Amino acid sequence: MLVRIHGAISNCYLLLGERPILVDTGAPGDLKRILNALKSHKICIKDLALIILTNGHSCHAGCAAELKRRGGVQIALHVGDAELVRNGENGVLVPTSTFSRVVRPFVDEPFEPFEPDLLFRDGFSLEPHGVKGRVIFTPGHTAGSSSVVFGAGEAIIGDVLRGSMLLPNKAREHFFCNDPELNNRSIVRLAREGLMRCHPGNFGSFSGAELHRFLATTTGEVMELSSEPV
């Protein structure tokens, strides 16, 4: 079961398996929202099997240090973003539009630094942590961006893409992307997973078909849709 936690500017996700896993920790100031969501499912911080960060930006790692301090839970992050969280800074945010340049000063906030417990390079299985799924490397937005693929064709995709601010079930280019070419390769990798549903770090979820439509529209690459479970 997947539970979305609405933060101030981004989404966190709670995976309810044999043991719960928290994916992303929101921006600084989102701690109360996360604690309330855990409480509503009768989960203590120390019950979490793992915290996974899809990237090292403040809107995903903002409450990680405090959650780790309160519950002793391990935090997993790709090695490519390790320095971001060690410094508690976003590093370079490359805007993808004029609107992105306008909002950048308002979202580029520092956060409490911390040392990740589990640094990975290519990804890893979540089955030892009680959830049927795996973490895969999907860089581009940042050097260490990753996604969580699980269940019957669902994925938490971080900031590879975002949802639409106004329209349901629509995929949009994220506001910031450090390497667009690498990010496009990550979109292709996700499309090859045969996903039925994508859950982004910002705004609403969208279908696997919408992921393919975005891919075809932006890169001209058309891939055969698959309904096979991941």
Coordinates of N, CA, C and O in Angstrom, one line a residue, residues 102-199:
V102 N 12.2 32.4 -11.5 CA 11.5 33.3 -10.6 C 11.3 32.6 -9.2 O 11.5 33.2 -8.2
V103 N 11.0 31.3 -9.2 CA 10.7 30.6 -7.9 C 11.9 30.1 -7.3 O 11.9 29.8 -6.1
R104 N 13.1 30.0 -8.0 CA 14.3 29.4 -7.4 C 14.7 30.0 -6.1 O 15.0 29.3 -5.1
P105 N 14.7 31.4 -5.9 CA 15.1 31.9 -4.6 C 14.2 31.5 -3.4 O 14.6 31.4 -2.3
F106 N 12.9 31.1 -3.7 CA 12.0 30.7 -2.7 C 12.1 29.3 -2.3 O 11.6 28.9 -1.2
V107 N 12.6 28.4 -3.1 CA 12.7 27.0 -2.8 C 14.2 26.6 -2.5 O 14.4 25.4 -2.0
D108 N 15.1 27.4 -2.8 CA 16.5 27.1 -2.6 C 16.9 27.4 -1.1 O 17.6 28.4 -0.8
E109 N 16.4 26.6 -0.2 CA 16.7 26.8 1.2 C 17.6 25.8 1.8 O 17.6 24.6 1.4
P110 N 18.4 26.2 2.8 CA 19.3 25.2 3.4 C 18.5 24.3 4.3 O 17.4 24.5 4.7
F111 N 19.2 23.1 4.7 CA 18.5 22.2 5.7 C 19.6 21.6 6.5 O 20.8 21.7 6.3
E112 N 19.2 20.9 7.6 CA 20.1 20.4 8.5 C 20.9 19.2 7.9 O 20.4 18.3 7.4
P113 N 22.3 19.4 7.9 CA 23.1 18.3 7.2 C 23.1 17.0 8.0 O 22.8 17.0 9.2
F114 N 23.4 15.9 7.4 CA 23.5 14.6 8.0 C 24.4 13.7 7.1 O 24.7 14.0 6.0
E115 N 24.8 12.6 7.7 CA 25.5 11.6 7.0 C 24.6 10.4 6.6 O 24.0 9.8 7.5
P116 N 24.4 10.1 5.4 CA 23.6 9.0 5.0 C 24.2 7.6 5.5 O 25.4 7.5 5.6
D117 N 23.3 6.7 5.8 CA 23.7 5.4 6.4 C 24.0 4.4 5.3 O 24.9 3.5 5.4
L118 N 23.2 4.5 4.2 CA 23.3 3.5 3.1 C 23.5 4.2 1.8 O 22.6 4.8 1.2
L119 N 24.8 4.3 1.3 CA 25.1 4.9 0.0 C 25.1 3.8 -1.0 O 25.8 2.8 -0.9
F120 N 24.5 4.0 -2.1 CA 24.4 3.0 -3.2 C 24.8 3.7 -4.5 O 24.8 4.9 -4.7
R121 N 25.1 2.8 -5.5 CA 25.5 3.3 -6.8 C 24.5 2.9 -7.9 O 24.0 3.7 -8.7
D122 N 24.2 1.6 -8.0 CA 23.3 1.1 -9.1 C 21.9 0.8 -8.6 O 21.1 0.5 -9.4
G123 N 21.6 0.9 -7.3 CA 20.3 0.5 -6.8 C 20.4 -0.7 -5.9 O 21.4 -1.3 -5.8
F124 N 19.2 -1.1 -5.4 CA 19.2 -2.3 -4.5 C 17.8 -2.7 -4.3 O 16.8 -2.0 -4.6
S125 N 17.6 -4.0 -3.9 CA 16.3 -4.6 -3.6 C 15.8 -4.1 -2.3 O 16.5 -3.9 -1.3
L126 N 14.5 -3.9 -2.2 CA 13.8 -3.6 -0.9 C 13.2 -4.8 -0.2 O 12.7 -4.6 0.9
E127 N 13.3 -5.9 -0.8 CA 12.8 -7.1 -0.1 C 13.4 -7.4 1.2 O 12.6 -7.8 2.1
P128 N 14.7 -7.2 1.4 CA 15.2 -7.4 2.8 C 14.6 -6.4 3.8 O 14.7 -6.6 5.0
H129 N 14.0 -5.3 3.3 CA 13.4 -4.3 4.2 C 11.9 -4.5 4.3 O 11.2 -3.6 4.8
G130 N 11.4 -5.6 3.7 CA 10.0 -5.8 3.9 C 9.0 -5.3 2.8 O 7.8 -5.4 3.0
V131 N 9.6 -4.8 1.7 CA 8.7 -4.3 0.6 C 9.2 -5.0 -0.7 O 10.4 -5.0 -1.0
K132 N 8.2 -5.4 -1.5 CA 8.5 -6.0 -2.7 C 8.8 -4.9 -3.7 O 7.9 -4.2 -4.2
G133 N 10.0 -4.7 -4.1 CA 10.4 -3.6 -5.0 C 11.9 -3.4 -5.0 O 12.6 -4.1 -4.3
R134 N 12.3 -2.3 -5.7 CA 13.7 -2.0 -5.8 C 13.9 -0.5 -6.1 O 13.0 0.1 -6.6
V135 N 15.1 -0.1 -5.7 CA 15.5 1.3 -6.0 C 16.4 1.3 -7.2 O 17.3 0.4 -7.3
I136 N 16.1 2.2 -8.2 CA 16.9 2.2 -9.4 C 17.5 3.6 -9.6 O 17.0 4.6 -9.1
F137 N 18.6 3.7 -10.3 CA 19.4 4.9 -10.5 C 18.8 5.7 -11.7 O 18.7 5.1 -12.8
T138 N 18.2 6.9 -11.5 CA 17.6 7.7 -12.5 C 18.1 9.1 -12.5 O 17.4 10.1 -12.1
P139 N 19.4 9.3 -12.8 CA 20.0 10.7 -12.7 C 19.6 11.6 -13.8 O 19.0 11.3 -14.8
G140 N 19.9 12.9 -13.5 CA 19.6 13.9 -14.5 C 19.2 15.2 -13.7 O 19.8 16.2 -13.9
H141 N 18.1 15.1 -13.0 CA 17.7 16.2 -12.1 C 18.8 16.5 -11.2 O 19.2 17.7 -11.0
T142 N 19.4 15.6 -10.6 CA 20.7 15.7 -9.8 C 21.6 14.5 -10.2 O 21.1 13.5 -10.9
A143 N 22.8 14.6 -9.8 CA 23.7 13.5 -10.2 C 23.4 12.2 -9.5 O 23.7 11.1 -10.0
G144 N 22.6 12.3 -8.4 CA 22.3 11.1 -7.6 C 20.8 10.8 -7.5 O 20.4 10.1 -6.5
S145 N 20.0 11.2 -8.4 CA 18.6 11.0 -8.4 C 18.3 9.5 -8.6 O 19.0 8.8 -9.3
S146 N 17.3 9.0 -7.9 CA 16.8 7.7 -8.0 C 15.3 7.5 -7.9 O 14.6 8.5 -7.6
S147 N 14.8 6.4 -8.3 CA 13.4 6.1 -8.2 C 13.2 4.8 -7.5 O 14.1 3.9 -7.4
V148 N 11.9 4.6 -7.0 CA 11.6 3.4 -6.3 C 10.5 2.7 -7.1 O 9.4 3.2 -7.3
V149 N 10.8 1.5 -7.7 CA 9.8 0.7 -8.5 C 9.3 -0.4 -7.6 O 10.1 -1.2 -7.0
F150 N 8.0 -0.6 -7.5 CA 7.5 -1.6 -6.6 C 6.1 -2.1 -7.1 O 5.5 -1.5 -8.0
G151 N 5.6 -3.1 -6.4 CA 4.3 -3.6 -6.6 C 4.0 -3.9 -8.1 O 4.9 -4.3 -8.8
A152 N 2.7 -3.8 -8.5 CA 2.3 -4.2 -9.8 C 2.4 -3.0 -10.7 O 1.4 -2.5 -11.2
G153 N 3.7 -2.6 -11.0 CA 3.9 -1.6 -12.0 C 3.7 -0.2 -11.5 O 3.3 0.7 -12.3
E154 N 4.1 0.1 -10.3 CA 4.0 1.5 -9.8 C 5.5 1.9 -9.4 O 6.3 1.1 -9.2
A155 N 5.7 3.3 -9.5 CA 7.0 3.8 -9.1 C 6.9 5.2 -8.5 O 6.0 6.0 -9.0
I156 N 7.7 5.4 -7.6 CA 7.9 6.8 -7.0 C 9.1 7.3 -7.8 O 10.2 6.8 -7.7
I157 N 9.0 8.4 -8.6 CA 10.0 8.8 -9.5 C 10.8 10.1 -9.1 O 11.6 10.6 -9.9
G158 N 10.5 10.5 -7.9 CA 11.3 11.7 -7.5 C 11.0 12.9 -8.4 O 9.9 13.2 -8.7
D159 N 12.1 13.5 -8.9 CA 12.0 14.7 -9.7 C 12.4 14.4 -11.2 O 12.8 15.3 -11.9
V160 N 12.3 13.2 -11.6 CA 12.6 12.9 -13.0 C 11.6 13.7 -13.8 O 11.9 14.2 -14.9
L161 N 10.3 13.7 -13.4 CA 9.3 14.5 -14.0 C 8.4 15.0 -12.8 O 8.6 14.5 -11.7
R162 N 7.6 15.9 -13.1 CA 6.6 16.4 -12.0 C 5.2 16.2 -12.6 O 5.0 16.0 -13.8
G163 N 4.2 16.2 -11.7 CA 2.9 16.3 -12.1 C 2.5 17.7 -12.5 O 3.3 18.6 -12.4
S164 N 1.3 17.8 -13.0 CA 0.8 19.2 -13.4 C 0.2 19.9 -12.2 O -0.5 19.3 -11.3
M165 N 0.4 21.2 -12.2 CA -0.2 22.0 -11.1 C -1.7 22.2 -11.3 O -2.4 22.4 -10.3
L166 N -2.2 22.0 -12.5 CA -3.6 22.3 -12.8 C -4.4 21.1 -13.3 O -5.6 20.9 -13.0
L167 N -3.8 20.2 -14.1 CA -4.5 19.1 -14.8 C -4.1 17.8 -14.1 O -2.9 17.5 -13.9
P168 N -5.1 17.0 -13.8 CA -4.8 15.6 -13.3 C -4.2 14.7 -14.4 O -4.5 14.9 -15.6
N169 N -3.4 13.8 -13.9 CA -2.9 12.7 -14.8 C -2.0 13.3 -15.9 O -2.0 12.8 -17.0
K170 N -1.3 14.4 -15.7 CA -0.4 14.9 -16.7 C 1.0 15.0 -16.2 O 1.3 15.4 -15.0
A171 N 2.0 14.6 -17.0 CA 3.4 14.7 -16.7 C 4.0 16.0 -17.3 O 3.6 16.4 -18.4
R172 N 4.9 16.6 -16.5 CA 5.5 17.8 -16.9 C 7.0 17.8 -16.6 O 7.4 17.1 -15.7
E173 N 7.8 18.5 -17.4 CA 9.2 18.7 -17.1 C 9.3 19.3 -15.7 O 8.6 20.2 -15.4
H174 N 10.3 18.8 -15.0 CA 10.5 19.4 -13.6 C 11.0 20.9 -13.8 O 11.6 21.3 -14.8
F175 N 10.9 21.6 -12.7 CA 11.3 23.0 -12.7 C 12.8 23.2 -12.8 O 13.3 24.2 -13.3
F176 N 13.5 22.2 -12.3 CA 15.0 22.2 -12.3 C 15.6 20.9 -12.8 O 15.1 19.8 -12.5
C177 N 16.6 21.0 -13.6 CA 17.3 19.8 -14.1 C 18.7 20.1 -14.5 O 19.0 20.9 -15.4
N178 N 19.6 19.4 -13.8 CA 21.1 19.7 -14.0 C 21.6 19.1 -15.3 O 22.6 19.7 -15.9
D179 N 21.0 18.0 -15.8 CA 21.5 17.4 -17.0 C 20.3 16.8 -17.8 O 19.9 15.7 -17.6
P180 N 19.7 17.6 -18.7 CA 18.5 17.2 -19.4 C 18.7 15.9 -20.2 O 17.8 15.1 -20.3
E181 N 19.9 15.8 -20.9 CA 20.1 14.6 -21.7 C 20.1 13.3 -20.8 O 19.5 12.3 -21.2
L182 N 20.8 13.4 -19.7 CA 20.8 12.3 -18.8 C 19.4 12.0 -18.2 O 19.0 10.8 -18.0
N183 N 18.7 13.1 -17.9 CA 17.3 12.9 -17.4 C 16.4 12.2 -18.4 O 15.6 11.4 -18.0
N184 N 16.6 12.5 -19.7 CA 15.8 11.9 -20.7 C 16.1 10.4 -20.8 O 15.2 9.5 -21.0
R185 N 17.3 10.0 -20.5 CA 17.7 8.6 -20.5 C 17.0 7.9 -19.3 O 16.6 6.7 -19.4
S186 N 16.9 8.6 -18.2 CA 16.2 8.1 -17.0 C 14.7 7.9 -17.3 O 14.1 6.9 -16.9
I187 N 14.1 8.8 -18.1 CA 12.7 8.7 -18.5 C 12.5 7.4 -19.3 O 11.6 6.6 -19.1
V188 N 13.5 7.2 -20.2 CA 13.4 6.0 -21.1 C 13.5 4.8 -20.2 O 12.8 3.8 -20.4
R189 N 14.4 4.8 -19.2 CA 14.6 3.6 -18.3 C 13.3 3.3 -17.6 O 12.9 2.2 -17.5
L190 N 12.6 4.4 -17.1 CA 11.4 4.2 -16.4 C 10.3 3.7 -17.4 O 9.5 2.8 -17.0
A191 N 10.3 4.2 -18.6 CA 9.3 3.7 -19.6 C 9.5 2.2 -19.9 O 8.5 1.5 -20.1
R192 N 10.7 1.7 -19.8 CA 11.0 0.3 -20.1 C 10.5 -0.6 -18.9 O 10.5 -1.8 -19.1
E193 N 10.2 0.0 -17.8 CA 9.7 -0.8 -16.7 C 8.3 -1.3 -16.8 O 7.8 -2.0 -16.0
G194 N 7.6 -0.8 -17.8 CA 6.2 -1.2 -18.0 C 5.3 -0.7 -16.9 O 4.4 -1.4 -16.4
L195 N 5.5 0.6 -16.5 CA 4.8 1.1 -15.3 C 3.3 1.4 -15.7 O 3.0 1.8 -16.7
M196 N 2.5 1.2 -14.7 CA 1.1 1.5 -14.7 C 0.8 2.9 -14.1 O -0.1 3.6 -14.5
R197 N 1.6 3.3 -13.1 CA 1.4 4.5 -12.4 C 2.7 5.1 -11.9 O 3.6 4.4 -11.4
C198 N 2.8 6.4 -12.1 CA 4.1 7.1 -11.6 C 3.7 8.2 -10.6 O 2.7 8.9 -10.8
H199 N 4.4 8.2 -9.5 CA 4.2 9.1 -8.4 C 5.4 10.0 -8.2 O 6.4 9.6 -7.8

